[in-house]
Amino acid sequence: MQRRHRTLPELKAHESAQTISFTDHALACKLTAMGVLPGATIEMIRKAPFGDAFYVKVDGVRLALRTDEAKQILLTV
Amino acid sequence: MSNDAQQLRPLKVGLIGNPNSGKSTVFNQLTGLRQKTGNFPGVTVEIKVGSFTLPKGQKVSLIDFPGAYSLYPTSSDEKVLAEVLSNPGDANFPDMLVYIADVTNLEKHLLLFSQILDLQIPAILVLNMMDVAAEEGIRVQTQTLAAKLGVAVVAVSGRTGENIAQLKAQMEQLAGTTPLATKPFYTLTENECSVAEAVKMNFGTENGYRALLIAHHKDWLPFLSVPERAMLTTIQDTKQFQSLRAQVEETMTRFDRFVPIVKSAVQQPSAFPLTFTDRLDGVLTHRFFGPLIFFGIMALVFMCIFYGYEITGGWVEGAMGWLIEQAEALTTPLNMAWLTDFITKGILEGLKGVLVFIPQIALLSLLIALLEESGYLTRVVFMFDRMMQRFGMNGRSIVALIGGGACAVPAIKGTRTITNWKERIITIMVTPFISCSARIPVYMVLIPIALPNAGWWIWAQVFGGMYVLGVVVALLSGWVLKKILRSTEQSFLTLHMPVYRVPHWKNVWLTVVDKVKSFVSGVWKPIIIITSVLWLLSSFGPGDIASKARASAEEEIALGHVPDSLRGDLEASYKLEYSWAGKIGKFIEPAIRPLGYDWKIGIGILSSFLAREVFNSTMYIIYSLESVGKIEEGAAGDQKPFERYSSLKDRMLNDTFRDTHQKIYTPATGLSLLVFYALAMQCMSTLVVVKQETGKWRWAIIQFVFMGAIAYLFAWLTFLAVNAF
């Protein structure tokens, strides 16, 4: 069966996708407040030097996210 | 309100906005040096209040709230705003709000503003960073925004000061009018409406959105009583209200409403070009170069402070020397030796303890402010978050730990940038383990005593080893504390990394002034008290210790062991032995004997509480070398580091225990003492700052006991291990 979504950590560097939804309410609250809404374009920039964090760009805004947080973001395939 | 009343009571204006909106720049432009820092009652969140006067004479008290994205807070910083705005009875509840938004990113900056609108507090929307907008080719129709949002809009630049006067005029105009009841920006859903109605009925809240906020935050709002909380829970249950889901939906609805408004008023270049920030981040957050550059920068910061200490320490010594001379000249005619002694060795010694830290605090806060203002620190947090998470801290903690290598006092003051309470407490607790500059002179004396025959090369290795020991113990303690401390606060990284900017001199300067001021005002009293107590303990004892000391010195000189020229030094040594401090030293000897220490080291450890480097001068007194010590300590420039204290070294190495007649300073004792000095909490300034920063003596006491226990344990293990070896 073809997957209908993937999560943020699956993106390669400089790959973009649209956000679909968030699987954690508390994080959704924080992310939407910062302007990361369902439907936003999110681009993977790079992984942190010691791993476990991602540098992403959402509509031109630069954000740092932990892997635990990034996993809660569902993206279009 | 009549005109007279207005003149008397300052207008309370709240300054709010998202993090990175340039809020503090506008705050500094409006208030300049007329600002003071305090804490919000009950929490350790910083509040800055500034004052200025509007053109027609109305006084304004401007409250700088911590940056927040929304009234649905995720950190203790953000909670403050939600708490104050949901309670009109709060002392900080503003008459008016000035909302700062970054115009280059307006779409992301209006959420909180739209929530403010619904609370019906008079507000001005300030579009900040107009200078950057002009550079990027962004054009804004402020009239369109003002008409569609129904508020006054002022476009300013905090950095250039452009239109700040117009902002003041606008505040004046708004202060004179009564707010009109406007249609809410966000229409409550049916479910939210029924919850809000129930809250309104029971709490007498008039505003529907405020009632909804109270329902959302029922679990933590401090002004609610237990029965009120229970009632709110019942309301939520009967209405089947799901708080978190409702918050997310509300946020999305709000965005849906204001994004089109922003689009209609702001024209910006459609694409997001690869900017200077992106190119710089390609290097500064690079897998290999990123951490490398960071450690390079930190090495520079460390060196600045280290050399700054060498230079300014000399100035402070000089200034204090002069002051002591003056005090002696003034008090000697009074013929009260104790008063002279108390002023020169008690009060002024304590004052010196405060003064030596000021240049260090100023320098470190200057360097950190530059890094913070430029936007670099958020990248550091991103790079090191993972590593520090393992040890119960967060990316920002690494800055404190490295600053601790210079001095724990400014480093601990810098932890305010850590928003998670648990991570901040852990950082504060472990930072003093890092070897600071005050430990260096003690290491210089003790290393050659521990390993007298080893030579320069090994001594330098041991010296470096002390730093490694500090870092390892700090991280391990962090890991342990992470397991012990409980926190319900969810820890997020989710961090916005702003574009790189050249730091604004005014912000940097005001930060430095603020840090120094709050340090001095917070610590001088406790330090004077502790200093006086230590002085009393070492100057007085049971009976007439001065004549007893004189008699003992006389006896020893008569026996011919000591030349008459050292009479004064010998008397001072006996006086200390007979004093309360000496008694305490002897009293605690059984407790420290397992570590290989005698009562003299006990006195040294006690007096080190004033500041670690006092260990050396105490040892000079104990070994009847007071006059020699002044010469040796002064000979800083002429001798190699480890040779500065040579006569003290000889005297200490020959000393024996009175009961067993064995040498005190074996390698085991020396190394054990080194470990003890590396790990024990022996700095009252740090403890006072910990109290200041955590708001409670409790944490300072816990830290003292915790570090003391670890120091004792490690020193004991070192003693056993070296002896077995």
PDB file of C-alpha atoms in Angstrom, chain B residues 47 95 142 159-160 180 197 199 264 271 279 284 302 327 330 451 488 589 653 676 703 724:
ATOM      1  CA  ILE B  47      10.512  42.012  34.373  1.00  0.00           C
ATOM      2  CA  ASP B  95      -3.928  50.465  30.834  1.00  0.00           C
ATOM      3  CA  THR B 142      -0.286  51.252   7.306  1.00  0.00           C
ATOM      4  CA  ARG B 159      17.503  50.508  15.525  1.00  0.00           C
ATOM      5  CA  THR B 160      17.496  53.943  13.890  1.00  0.00           C
ATOM      6  CA  LEU B 180     -15.023  51.269  21.847  1.00  0.00           C
ATOM      7  CA  GLU B 197     -20.786  32.034  29.479  1.00  0.00           C
ATOM      8  CA  VAL B 199     -17.213  31.191  33.497  1.00  0.00           C
ATOM      9  CA  SER B 264      -3.675  43.105   1.206  1.00  0.00           C
ATOM     10  CA  ALA B 271      10.520  34.391  -3.463  1.00  0.00           C
ATOM     11  CA  ARG B 279      25.217  31.450   3.527  1.00  0.00           C
ATOM     12  CA  LEU B 284      28.415  28.415  11.318  1.00  0.00           C
ATOM     13  CA  PHE B 302      37.597  32.777  27.838  1.00  0.00           C
ATOM     14  CA  ALA B 327      41.412  53.666  56.459  1.00  0.00           C
ATOM     15  CA  LEU B 330      42.049  57.593  59.581  1.00  0.00           C
ATOM     16  CA  LEU B 451      54.168  16.518  43.704  1.00  0.00           C
ATOM     17  CA  THR B 488       5.806  18.886  34.656  1.00  0.00           C
ATOM     18  CA  GLU B 589      39.903  18.034  62.263  1.00  0.00           C
ATOM     19  CA  LEU B 653      56.254  20.397  53.095  1.00  0.00           C
ATOM     20  CA  PHE B 676      38.532  19.236  47.174  1.00  0.00           C
ATOM     21  CA  GLN B 703      24.170  23.513  46.131  1.00  0.00           C
ATOM     22  CA  ALA B 724      47.104   2.440  47.979  1.00  0.00           C
TER      23      ALA B 724
END
